[in-house]
Coordinates of C-alpha atoms in Angstrom, one line a residue:
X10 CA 25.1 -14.4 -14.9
X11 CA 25.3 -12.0 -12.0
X12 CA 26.1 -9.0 -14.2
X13 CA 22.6 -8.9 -16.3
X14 CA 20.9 -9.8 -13.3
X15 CA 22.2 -6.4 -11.5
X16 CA 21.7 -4.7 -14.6
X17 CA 17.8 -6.2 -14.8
X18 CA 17.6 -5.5 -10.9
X19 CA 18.9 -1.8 -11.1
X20 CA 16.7 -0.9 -14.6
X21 CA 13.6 -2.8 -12.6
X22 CA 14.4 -0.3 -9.7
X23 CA 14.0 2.8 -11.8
X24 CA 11.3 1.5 -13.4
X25 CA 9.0 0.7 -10.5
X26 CA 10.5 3.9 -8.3
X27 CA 10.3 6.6 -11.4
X28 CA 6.3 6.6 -11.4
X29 CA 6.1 6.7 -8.1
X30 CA 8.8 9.4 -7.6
X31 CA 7.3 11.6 -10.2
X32 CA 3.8 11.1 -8.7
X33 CA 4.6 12.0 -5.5
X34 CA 5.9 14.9 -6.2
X35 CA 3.5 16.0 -8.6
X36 CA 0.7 15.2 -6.3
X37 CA 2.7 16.9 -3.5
X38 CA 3.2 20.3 -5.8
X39 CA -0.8 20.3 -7.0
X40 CA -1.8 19.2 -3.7
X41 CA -0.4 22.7 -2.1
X42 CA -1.6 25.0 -5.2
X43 CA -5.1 22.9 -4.9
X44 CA -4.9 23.3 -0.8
X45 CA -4.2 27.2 -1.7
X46 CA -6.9 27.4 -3.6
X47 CA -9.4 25.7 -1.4
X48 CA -8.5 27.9 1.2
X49 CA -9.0 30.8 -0.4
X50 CA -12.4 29.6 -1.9
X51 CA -13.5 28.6 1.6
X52 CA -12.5 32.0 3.2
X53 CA -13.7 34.0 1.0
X54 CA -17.4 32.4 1.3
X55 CA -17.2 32.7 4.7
X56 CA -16.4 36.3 4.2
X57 CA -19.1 36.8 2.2
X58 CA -21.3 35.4 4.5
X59 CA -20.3 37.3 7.5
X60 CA -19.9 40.5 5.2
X61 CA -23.8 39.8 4.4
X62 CA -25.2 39.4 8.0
X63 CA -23.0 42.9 8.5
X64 CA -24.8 44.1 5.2
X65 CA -28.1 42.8 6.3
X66 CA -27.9 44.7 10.0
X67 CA -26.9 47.9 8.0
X68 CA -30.1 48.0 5.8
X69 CA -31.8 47.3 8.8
X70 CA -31.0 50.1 10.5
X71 CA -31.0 52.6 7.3
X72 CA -34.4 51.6 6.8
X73 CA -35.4 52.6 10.0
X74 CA -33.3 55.7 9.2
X75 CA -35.4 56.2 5.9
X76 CA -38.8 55.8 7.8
X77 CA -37.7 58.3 10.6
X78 CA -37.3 61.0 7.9
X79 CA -40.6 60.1 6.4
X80 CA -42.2 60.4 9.9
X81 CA -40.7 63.9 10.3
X82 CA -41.2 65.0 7.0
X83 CA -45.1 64.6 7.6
X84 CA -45.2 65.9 11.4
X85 CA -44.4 69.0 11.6
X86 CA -46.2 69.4 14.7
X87 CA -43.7 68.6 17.4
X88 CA -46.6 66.9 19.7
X89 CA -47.4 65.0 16.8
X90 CA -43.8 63.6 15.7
X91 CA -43.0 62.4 19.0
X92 CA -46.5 60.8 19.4
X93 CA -45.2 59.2 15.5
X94 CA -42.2 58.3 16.3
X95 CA -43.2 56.4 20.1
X96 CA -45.9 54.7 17.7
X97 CA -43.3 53.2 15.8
X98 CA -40.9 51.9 17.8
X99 CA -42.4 49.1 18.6
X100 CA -42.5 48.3 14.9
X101 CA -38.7 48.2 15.3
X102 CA -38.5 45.5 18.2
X103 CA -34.9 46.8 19.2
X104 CA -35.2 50.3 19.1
X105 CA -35.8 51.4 23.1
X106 CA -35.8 55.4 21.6
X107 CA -35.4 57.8 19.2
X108 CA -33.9 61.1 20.0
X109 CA -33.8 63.9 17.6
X110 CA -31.4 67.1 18.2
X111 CA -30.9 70.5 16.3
X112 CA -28.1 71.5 14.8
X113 CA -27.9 73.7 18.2
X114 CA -26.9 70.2 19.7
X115 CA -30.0 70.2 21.8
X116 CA -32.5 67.9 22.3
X117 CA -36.0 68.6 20.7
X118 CA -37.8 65.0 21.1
X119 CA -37.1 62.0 22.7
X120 CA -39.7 59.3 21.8
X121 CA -39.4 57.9 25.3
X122 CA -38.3 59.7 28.3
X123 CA -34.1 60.6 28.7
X124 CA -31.6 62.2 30.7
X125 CA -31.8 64.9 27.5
X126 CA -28.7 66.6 29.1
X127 CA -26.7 63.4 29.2
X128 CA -28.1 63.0 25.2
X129 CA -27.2 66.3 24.7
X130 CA -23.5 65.7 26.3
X131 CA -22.7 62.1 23.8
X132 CA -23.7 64.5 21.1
X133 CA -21.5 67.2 22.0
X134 CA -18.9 65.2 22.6
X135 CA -19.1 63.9 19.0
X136 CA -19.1 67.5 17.7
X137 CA -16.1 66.8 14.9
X138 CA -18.4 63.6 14.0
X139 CA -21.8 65.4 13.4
X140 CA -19.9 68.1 11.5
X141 CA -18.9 65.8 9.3
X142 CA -21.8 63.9 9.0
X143 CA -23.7 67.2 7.6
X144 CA -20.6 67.5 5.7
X145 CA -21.4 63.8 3.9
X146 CA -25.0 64.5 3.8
X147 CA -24.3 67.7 1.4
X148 CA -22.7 65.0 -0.8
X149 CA -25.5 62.9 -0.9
X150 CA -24.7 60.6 1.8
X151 CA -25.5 59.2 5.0
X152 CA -23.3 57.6 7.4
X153 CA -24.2 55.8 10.7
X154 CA -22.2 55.8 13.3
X155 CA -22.1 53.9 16.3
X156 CA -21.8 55.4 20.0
X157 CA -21.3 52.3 22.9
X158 CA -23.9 52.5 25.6
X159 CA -23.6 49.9 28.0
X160 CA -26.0 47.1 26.9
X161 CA -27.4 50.1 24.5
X162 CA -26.4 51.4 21.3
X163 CA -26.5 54.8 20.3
X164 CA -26.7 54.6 16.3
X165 CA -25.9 58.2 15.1
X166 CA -26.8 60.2 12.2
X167 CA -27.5 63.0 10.3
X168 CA -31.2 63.5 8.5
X169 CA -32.2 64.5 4.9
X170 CA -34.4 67.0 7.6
X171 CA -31.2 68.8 8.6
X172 CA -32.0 66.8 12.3
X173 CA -29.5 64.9 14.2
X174 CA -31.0 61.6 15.1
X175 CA -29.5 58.7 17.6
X176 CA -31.0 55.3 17.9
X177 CA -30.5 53.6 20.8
X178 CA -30.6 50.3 20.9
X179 CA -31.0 47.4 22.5
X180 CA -27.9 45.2 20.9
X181 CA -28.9 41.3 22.2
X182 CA -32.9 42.3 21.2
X183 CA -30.8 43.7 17.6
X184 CA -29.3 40.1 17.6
X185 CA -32.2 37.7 18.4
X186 CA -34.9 40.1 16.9
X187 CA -33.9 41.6 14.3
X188 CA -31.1 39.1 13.0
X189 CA -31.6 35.7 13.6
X190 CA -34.0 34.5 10.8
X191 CA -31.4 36.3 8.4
X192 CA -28.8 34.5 10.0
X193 CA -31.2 30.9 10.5
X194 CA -31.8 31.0 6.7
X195 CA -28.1 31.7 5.7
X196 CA -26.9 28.7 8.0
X197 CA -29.0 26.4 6.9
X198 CA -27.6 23.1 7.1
X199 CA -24.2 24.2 6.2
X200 CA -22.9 26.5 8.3
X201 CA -22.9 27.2 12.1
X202 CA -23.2 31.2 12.7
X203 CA -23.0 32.5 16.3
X204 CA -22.6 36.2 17.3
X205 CA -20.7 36.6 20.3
X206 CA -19.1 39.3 22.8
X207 CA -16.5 39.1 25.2
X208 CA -16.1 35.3 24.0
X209 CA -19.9 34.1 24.7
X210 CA -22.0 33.3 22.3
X211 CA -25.1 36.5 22.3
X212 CA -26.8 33.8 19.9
X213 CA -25.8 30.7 17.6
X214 CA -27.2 28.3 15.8
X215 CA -25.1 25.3 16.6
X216 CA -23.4 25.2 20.1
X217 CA -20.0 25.8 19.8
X218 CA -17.4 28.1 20.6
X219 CA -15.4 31.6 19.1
X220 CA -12.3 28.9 19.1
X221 CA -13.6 27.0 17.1
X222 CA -14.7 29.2 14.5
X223 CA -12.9 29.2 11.4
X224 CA -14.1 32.8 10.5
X225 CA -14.7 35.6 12.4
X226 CA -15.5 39.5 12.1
X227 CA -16.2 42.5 13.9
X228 CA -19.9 43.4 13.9
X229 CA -20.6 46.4 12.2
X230 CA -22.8 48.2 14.6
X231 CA -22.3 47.2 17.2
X232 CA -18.9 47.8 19.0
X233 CA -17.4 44.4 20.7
X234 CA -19.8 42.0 19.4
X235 CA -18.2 39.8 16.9
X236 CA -19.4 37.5 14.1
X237 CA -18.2 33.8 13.7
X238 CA -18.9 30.7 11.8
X239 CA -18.3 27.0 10.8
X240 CA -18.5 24.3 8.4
X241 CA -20.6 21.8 9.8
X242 CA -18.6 18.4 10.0
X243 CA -15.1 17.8 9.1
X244 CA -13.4 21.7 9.1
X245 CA -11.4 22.4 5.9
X246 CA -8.2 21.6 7.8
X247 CA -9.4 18.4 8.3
X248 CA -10.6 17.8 4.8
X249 CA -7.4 18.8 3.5
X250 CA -5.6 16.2 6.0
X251 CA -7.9 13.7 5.1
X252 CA -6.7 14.1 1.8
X253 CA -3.3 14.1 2.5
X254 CA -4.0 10.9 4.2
X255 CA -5.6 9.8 1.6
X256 CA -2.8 10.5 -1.1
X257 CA -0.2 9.2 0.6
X258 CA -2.1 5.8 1.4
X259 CA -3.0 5.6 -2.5
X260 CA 1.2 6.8 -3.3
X261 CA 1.8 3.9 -0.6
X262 CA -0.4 1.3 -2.4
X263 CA 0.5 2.0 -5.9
X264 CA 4.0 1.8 -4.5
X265 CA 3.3 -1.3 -2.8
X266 CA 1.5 -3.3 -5.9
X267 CA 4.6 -1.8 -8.7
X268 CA 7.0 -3.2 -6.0
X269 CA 5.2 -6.5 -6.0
X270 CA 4.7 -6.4 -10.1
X271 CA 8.6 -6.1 -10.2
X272 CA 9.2 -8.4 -8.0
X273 CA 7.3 -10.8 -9.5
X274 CA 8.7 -9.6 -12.9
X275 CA 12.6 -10.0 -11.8
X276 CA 11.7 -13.6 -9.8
X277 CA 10.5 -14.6 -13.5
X278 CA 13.3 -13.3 -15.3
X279 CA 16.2 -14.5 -13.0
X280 CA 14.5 -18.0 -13.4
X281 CA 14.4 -18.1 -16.9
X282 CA 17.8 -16.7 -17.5
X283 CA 18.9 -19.1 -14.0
X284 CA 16.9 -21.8 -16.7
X285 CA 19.0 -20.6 -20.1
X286 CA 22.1 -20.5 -18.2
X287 CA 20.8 -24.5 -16.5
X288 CA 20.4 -25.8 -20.1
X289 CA 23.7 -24.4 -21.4
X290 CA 25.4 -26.4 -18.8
X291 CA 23.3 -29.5 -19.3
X292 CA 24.0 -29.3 -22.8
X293 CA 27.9 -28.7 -22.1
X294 CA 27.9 -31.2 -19.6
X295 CA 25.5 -33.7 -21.7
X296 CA 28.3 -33.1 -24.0
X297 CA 31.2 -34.2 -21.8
X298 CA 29.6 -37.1 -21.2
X299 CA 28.6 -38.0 -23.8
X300 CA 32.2 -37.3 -25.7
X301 CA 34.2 -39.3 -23.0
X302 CA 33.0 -42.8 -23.7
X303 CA 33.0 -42.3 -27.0
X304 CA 36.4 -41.2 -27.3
X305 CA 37.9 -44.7 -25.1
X306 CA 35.4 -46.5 -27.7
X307 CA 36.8 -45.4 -30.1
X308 CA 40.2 -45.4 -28.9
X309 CA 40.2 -49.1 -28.1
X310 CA 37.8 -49.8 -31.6
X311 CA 41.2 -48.7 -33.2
X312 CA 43.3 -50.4 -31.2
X313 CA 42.0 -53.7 -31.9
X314 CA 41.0 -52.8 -35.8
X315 CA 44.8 -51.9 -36.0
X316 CA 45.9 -55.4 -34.7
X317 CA 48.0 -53.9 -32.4
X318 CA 47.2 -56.2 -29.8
X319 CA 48.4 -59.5 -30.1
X320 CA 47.4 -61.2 -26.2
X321 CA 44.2 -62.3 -25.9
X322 CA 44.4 -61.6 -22.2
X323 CA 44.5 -58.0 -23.0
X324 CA 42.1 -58.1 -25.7
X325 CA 39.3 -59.1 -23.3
X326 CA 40.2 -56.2 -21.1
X327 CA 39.9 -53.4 -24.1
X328 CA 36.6 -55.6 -25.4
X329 CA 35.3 -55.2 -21.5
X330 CA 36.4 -51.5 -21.5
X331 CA 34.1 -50.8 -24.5
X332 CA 31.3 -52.8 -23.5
X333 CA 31.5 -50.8 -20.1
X334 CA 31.9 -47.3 -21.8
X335 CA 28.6 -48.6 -24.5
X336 CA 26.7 -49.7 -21.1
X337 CA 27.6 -46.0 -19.6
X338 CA 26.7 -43.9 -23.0
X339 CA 23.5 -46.3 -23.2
X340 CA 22.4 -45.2 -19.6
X341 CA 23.0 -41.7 -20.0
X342 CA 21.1 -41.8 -23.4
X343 CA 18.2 -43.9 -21.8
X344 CA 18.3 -41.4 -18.7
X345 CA 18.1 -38.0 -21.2
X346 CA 15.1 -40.1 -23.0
X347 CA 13.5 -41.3 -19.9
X348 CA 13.5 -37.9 -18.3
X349 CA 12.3 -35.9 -21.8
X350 CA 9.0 -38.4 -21.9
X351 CA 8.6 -37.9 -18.3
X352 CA 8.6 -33.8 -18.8
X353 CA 6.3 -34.3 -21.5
X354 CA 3.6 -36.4 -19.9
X355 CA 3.8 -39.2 -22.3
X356 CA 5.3 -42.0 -19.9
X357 CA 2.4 -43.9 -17.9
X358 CA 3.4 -46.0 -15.4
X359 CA 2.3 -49.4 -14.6
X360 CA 1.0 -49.4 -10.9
X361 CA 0.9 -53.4 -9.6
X362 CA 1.8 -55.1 -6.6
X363 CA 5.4 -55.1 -6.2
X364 CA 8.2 -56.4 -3.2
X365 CA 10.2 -53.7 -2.9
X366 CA 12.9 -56.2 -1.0
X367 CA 12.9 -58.4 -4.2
X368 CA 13.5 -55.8 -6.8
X369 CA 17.0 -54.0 -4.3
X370 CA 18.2 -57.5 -3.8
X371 CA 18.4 -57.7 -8.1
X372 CA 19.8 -54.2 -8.3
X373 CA 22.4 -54.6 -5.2
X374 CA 23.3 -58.4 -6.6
X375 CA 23.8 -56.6 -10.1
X376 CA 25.9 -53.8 -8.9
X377 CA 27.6 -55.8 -6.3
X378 CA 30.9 -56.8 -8.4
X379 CA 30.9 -53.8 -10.2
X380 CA 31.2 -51.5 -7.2
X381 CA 33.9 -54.0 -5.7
X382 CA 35.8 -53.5 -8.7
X383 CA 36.0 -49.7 -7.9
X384 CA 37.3 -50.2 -4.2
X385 CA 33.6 -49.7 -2.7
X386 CA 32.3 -51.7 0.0
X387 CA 28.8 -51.9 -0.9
X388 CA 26.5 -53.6 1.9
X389 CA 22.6 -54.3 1.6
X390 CA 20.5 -54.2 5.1
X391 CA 17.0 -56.0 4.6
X392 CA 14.0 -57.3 6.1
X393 CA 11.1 -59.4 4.8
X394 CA 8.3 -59.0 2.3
X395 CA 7.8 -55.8 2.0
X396 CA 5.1 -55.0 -1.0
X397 CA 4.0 -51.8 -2.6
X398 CA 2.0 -51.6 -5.5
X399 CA 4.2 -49.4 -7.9
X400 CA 5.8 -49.6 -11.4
X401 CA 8.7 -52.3 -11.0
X402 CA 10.9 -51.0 -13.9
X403 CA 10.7 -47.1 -12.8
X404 CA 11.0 -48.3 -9.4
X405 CA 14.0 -49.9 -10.5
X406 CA 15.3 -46.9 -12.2
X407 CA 15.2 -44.9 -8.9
X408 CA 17.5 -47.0 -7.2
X409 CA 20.3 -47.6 -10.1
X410 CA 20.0 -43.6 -10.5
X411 CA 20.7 -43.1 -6.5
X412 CA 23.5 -45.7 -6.6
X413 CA 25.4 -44.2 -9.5
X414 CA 25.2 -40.9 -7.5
X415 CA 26.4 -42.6 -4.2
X416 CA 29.4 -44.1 -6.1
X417 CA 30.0 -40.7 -8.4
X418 CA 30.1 -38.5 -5.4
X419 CA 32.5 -41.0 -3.0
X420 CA 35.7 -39.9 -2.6
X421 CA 37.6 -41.1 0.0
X422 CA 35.6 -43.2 2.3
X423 CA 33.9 -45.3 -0.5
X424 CA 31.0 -46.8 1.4
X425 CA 27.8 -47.2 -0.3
X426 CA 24.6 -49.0 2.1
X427 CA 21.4 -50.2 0.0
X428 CA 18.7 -50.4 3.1
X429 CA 15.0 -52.1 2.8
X430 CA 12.8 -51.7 5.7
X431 CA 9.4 -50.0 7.0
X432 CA 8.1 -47.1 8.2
X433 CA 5.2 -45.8 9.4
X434 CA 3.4 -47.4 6.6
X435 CA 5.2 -47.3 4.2
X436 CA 7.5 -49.4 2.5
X437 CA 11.2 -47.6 1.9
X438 CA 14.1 -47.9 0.1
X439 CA 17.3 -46.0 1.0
X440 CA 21.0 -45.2 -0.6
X441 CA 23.5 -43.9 2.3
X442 CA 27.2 -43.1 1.2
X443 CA 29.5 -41.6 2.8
X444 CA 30.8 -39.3 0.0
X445 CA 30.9 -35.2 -0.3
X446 CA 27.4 -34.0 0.9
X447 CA 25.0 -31.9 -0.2
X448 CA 25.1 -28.5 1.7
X449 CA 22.3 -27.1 3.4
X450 CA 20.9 -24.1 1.2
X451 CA 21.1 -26.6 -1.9
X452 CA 19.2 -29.3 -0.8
X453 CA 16.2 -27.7 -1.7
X454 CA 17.0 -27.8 -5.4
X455 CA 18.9 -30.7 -6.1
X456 CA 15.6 -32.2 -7.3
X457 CA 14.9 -29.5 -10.1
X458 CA 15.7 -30.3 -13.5
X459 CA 19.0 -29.5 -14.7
X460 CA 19.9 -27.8 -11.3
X461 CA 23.5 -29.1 -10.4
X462 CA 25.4 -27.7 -7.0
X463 CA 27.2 -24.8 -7.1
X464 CA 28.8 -24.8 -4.1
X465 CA 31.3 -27.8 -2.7
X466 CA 32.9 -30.8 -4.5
X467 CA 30.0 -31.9 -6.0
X468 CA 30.1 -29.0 -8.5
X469 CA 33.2 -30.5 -10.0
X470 CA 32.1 -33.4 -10.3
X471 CA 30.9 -33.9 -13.7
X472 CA 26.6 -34.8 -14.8
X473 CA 23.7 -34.5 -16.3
X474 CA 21.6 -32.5 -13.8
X475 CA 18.7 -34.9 -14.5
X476 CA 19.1 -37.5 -12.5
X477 CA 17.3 -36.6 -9.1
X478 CA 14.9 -34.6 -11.2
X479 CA 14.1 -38.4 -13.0
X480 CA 14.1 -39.3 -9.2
X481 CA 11.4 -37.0 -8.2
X482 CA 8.8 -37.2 -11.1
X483 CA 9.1 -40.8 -10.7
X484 CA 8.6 -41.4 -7.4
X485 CA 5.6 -39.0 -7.1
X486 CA 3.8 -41.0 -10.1
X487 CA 4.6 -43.9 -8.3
X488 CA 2.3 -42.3 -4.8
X489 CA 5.4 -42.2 -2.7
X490 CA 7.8 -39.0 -1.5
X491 CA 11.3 -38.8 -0.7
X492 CA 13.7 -37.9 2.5
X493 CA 17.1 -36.6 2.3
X494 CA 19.3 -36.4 5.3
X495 CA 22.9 -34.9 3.9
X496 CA 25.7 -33.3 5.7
X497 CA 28.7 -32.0 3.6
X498 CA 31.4 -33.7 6.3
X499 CA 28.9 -37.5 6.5
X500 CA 27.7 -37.8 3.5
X501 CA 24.0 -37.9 2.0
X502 CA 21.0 -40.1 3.2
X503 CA 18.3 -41.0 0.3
X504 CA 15.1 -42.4 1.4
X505 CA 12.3 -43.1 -1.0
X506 CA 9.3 -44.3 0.7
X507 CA 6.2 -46.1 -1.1
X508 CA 2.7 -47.1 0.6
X509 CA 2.4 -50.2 1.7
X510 CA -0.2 -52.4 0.3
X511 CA -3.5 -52.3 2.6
X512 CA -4.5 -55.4 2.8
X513 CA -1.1 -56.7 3.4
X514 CA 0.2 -57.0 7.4
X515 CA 3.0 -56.3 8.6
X516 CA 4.5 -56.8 12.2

């Protein structure tokens, strides 16, 4: 039987593992496109935010750019620009001036007073970059450029006016007066945005730090500064490890519950093909005993039909044999029958008040020549009244089915001890022989139905495999319970215990 059940075992295994196997690395494969995926979702939001802050600041500035031409283009009085153009750079919040130059390089107007030479210098310095400034604005467009000025600016550009212009600005005011309702309104509750420069935060609208943005950009316009943001709460790496996490609990648990379905699955199917293979060797060994008392019936029917045996002495013995072998097929017939109505619920027993002592003195005064005639010395150990309220004949039953055990598993030392007594109240009956033993790991199961030993001399000894089964269904409709004490080089210890009666004392 151990063949199928490796076979069940192994198909079981791939069963319950393939699923889970497969799953894993399915999930494992779509969780790394998915992760990809994610990722490049999540940056390039990010990157469109920061790219529209960057856009934002740009069409700032060009609309400054736009309103300074339209301020030149109406003033052509000098005196009257640079009144203009001081009149609106307040409009700007940032702006601290607005310095216009010639294509000479020289400074015509400064909205606010400068060091015009040192102007004049950062422009001519920049001499390649104007030139091709002019050089863009012939092809219809306009480039800023910018020029770093300590905590200023200098934004630089070429006019539709043929001017060179510089804008020089203040870059934190830029930040928190130009930018940070654009960048308040983008953030919302999402996103944390922070512009910062040498590693501090110029502004933010969460506190936290350039390390622990999980974007960041150069700022356009302004050299140095930098933009950054967040995901408010768990960051995507997080997310993504949370769902790891997550997966692999889930893989676990599937794992987990298949692993307990097929275990429950295989316990089930080893016991009923354990059960199958049980019933074939209670019907084989049903069969054995049932076919050897028939056979020396038979064989001494005959005998004696034949007239073959003329002394009467030895007549008597054959005519004692068969009534012996009858006696022995009737039992094991009366056993099988017993133990079928007990499996199917339809034998009731009679509970009345019983002595326990009376009914082991019938049994052991019954048994007593019998067992002699064997070679047993078969003692009975008593005390007084000892009464139970129980079913006399199943009672009965219990003890001839644990004395025909005693005597069938003695070998040598063929001892057999019927004890009465009591017990912390209870009234008990006990067998002890001094036969083979029951080992350890079997005692367990000797009570299930149609289990017989597989291990020691008791497998070879030939049964039903119903007998302590009967033992056990009878005793527990009967209220009591049963103690074994067996040890495979002493023998085995049977103790069947009953509640006393209550209002019966006992000393």
């Amino acid at each position: 039987m151990n063949k199928p059940i490796k076979k069940i075992t192994i198909i079981l295994t791939v069963i319950s593992l393939f699923p889970i196997i497969f799953f894993s690395i399915n999930e494992y494969l779509s969780l790394n496109k998915n992760e990809k995926i994610i990722q490049d979702i999540y940056k390039n939001q990010l990157e469109a935010i920061i790219f529209s802050i960057n856009q934002y600041s740009d069409d700032i500035v060009r609309s400054w750019m736009f309103k300074t031409e339209d301020i030149i283009r109406q003033n052509k009085d000098e005196k009257l620009l640079e009144k203009s153009l001081k009149e609106y750079l307040p409009i700007t919040q940032s702006v601290k001036n607005i310095v216009l130059a010639d294509t000479s390089l020289d400074v015509l107007i400064a909205a606010k007073f400068s060091d015009s030479e040192l102007i004049s210098k950062i422009i001519k310095n920049n001499i390649n970059l104007v030139r091709r400034f002019f050089i863009y604005k012939n092809q219809n467009y306009q480039k800023i450029e910018s020029i770093d000025f300590g905590e200023d600016v200098l934004l630089l550009f070429v006019t539709n006016n043929d001017k060179i212009c510089l804008f020089q600005l203040n870059k934190k005011d830029f930040v928190t007066k130009n930018l940070s309702g654009r960048i308040r309104s983008i953030a919302s509750d999402q996103f944390m945005v922070g512009i910062f420069h040498s590693g501090n935060a110029v502004y933010s609208t969460e506190n936290f730090t350039i390390e622990e943005a999980q974007q960041r950009a150069n700022f356009w316009l302004i050299p140095g500064y930098q933009l950054a943001m967040s995901v408010k709460g768990d960051t995507l790496e997080e997310i993504i490890h949370t769902r790891i996490y997550t997966n692999i609990a889930l893989i676990a648990a599937l794992g987990l519950l298949m692993s307990i379905g097929m275990y429950f699955v295989y316990r089930n199917i080893k016991r009923e093909m354990e059960l199958a293979q049980i019933k074939s060797d209670f019907v084989s060994n049903v069969s054995h005993e049932l076919r050897t008392p028939l056979a020396l019936i038979n064989m001494y029917a005959e005998t004696l039909e034949m007239d073959r045996i003329k002394s009467e002495e030895k007549k008597k013995e054959y005519y004692s044999i068969i009534s012996g072998e009858t006696n022995r097929l009737s039992n094991i017939v009366n056993r099988i029958l017993s133990f079928s109505k007990l499996e199917a619920g339809k034998r009731n027993f009679v509970l009345e008040k019983i002595d326990l002592n009376e009914i082991a003195k019938k049994i052991y005064a019954t048994y007593l020549h019998h067992l002699q005639n064997r070679q047993f010395e078969f003692l009975f150990v008593t005390v007084g009244e000892i009464i139970i309220k129980g079913d006399k004949e199943a009672i009965s039953e219990v003890i001839v089915n644990l004395i025909d055990n005693a005597s069938k598993y003695s070998k040598e030392i063929k001892k057999i001890i019927l004890r009465t007594g009591i017990q912390d109240g209870f009234g008990f009956v006990e067998v002890e022989d001094s036969g083979i033993g029951i080992a350890k790991e079997e005692q367990d199961k000797i009570f299930d139905k149609f289990y017989r030993a597989s291990k020691g001399l008791i497998h070879d000894t030939k049964g039903t495999g119903i007998g302590l089964a009967l033992v056990k269904y009878i005793v527990e409709g009967n209220n009591g319970k049963i103690e074994l004490e067996s040890d495979t080089s002493k023998g085995s210890k049977f103790r069947i215990l009953f509640p006393l009666e209550e209002d019966k004392k006992y000393v």
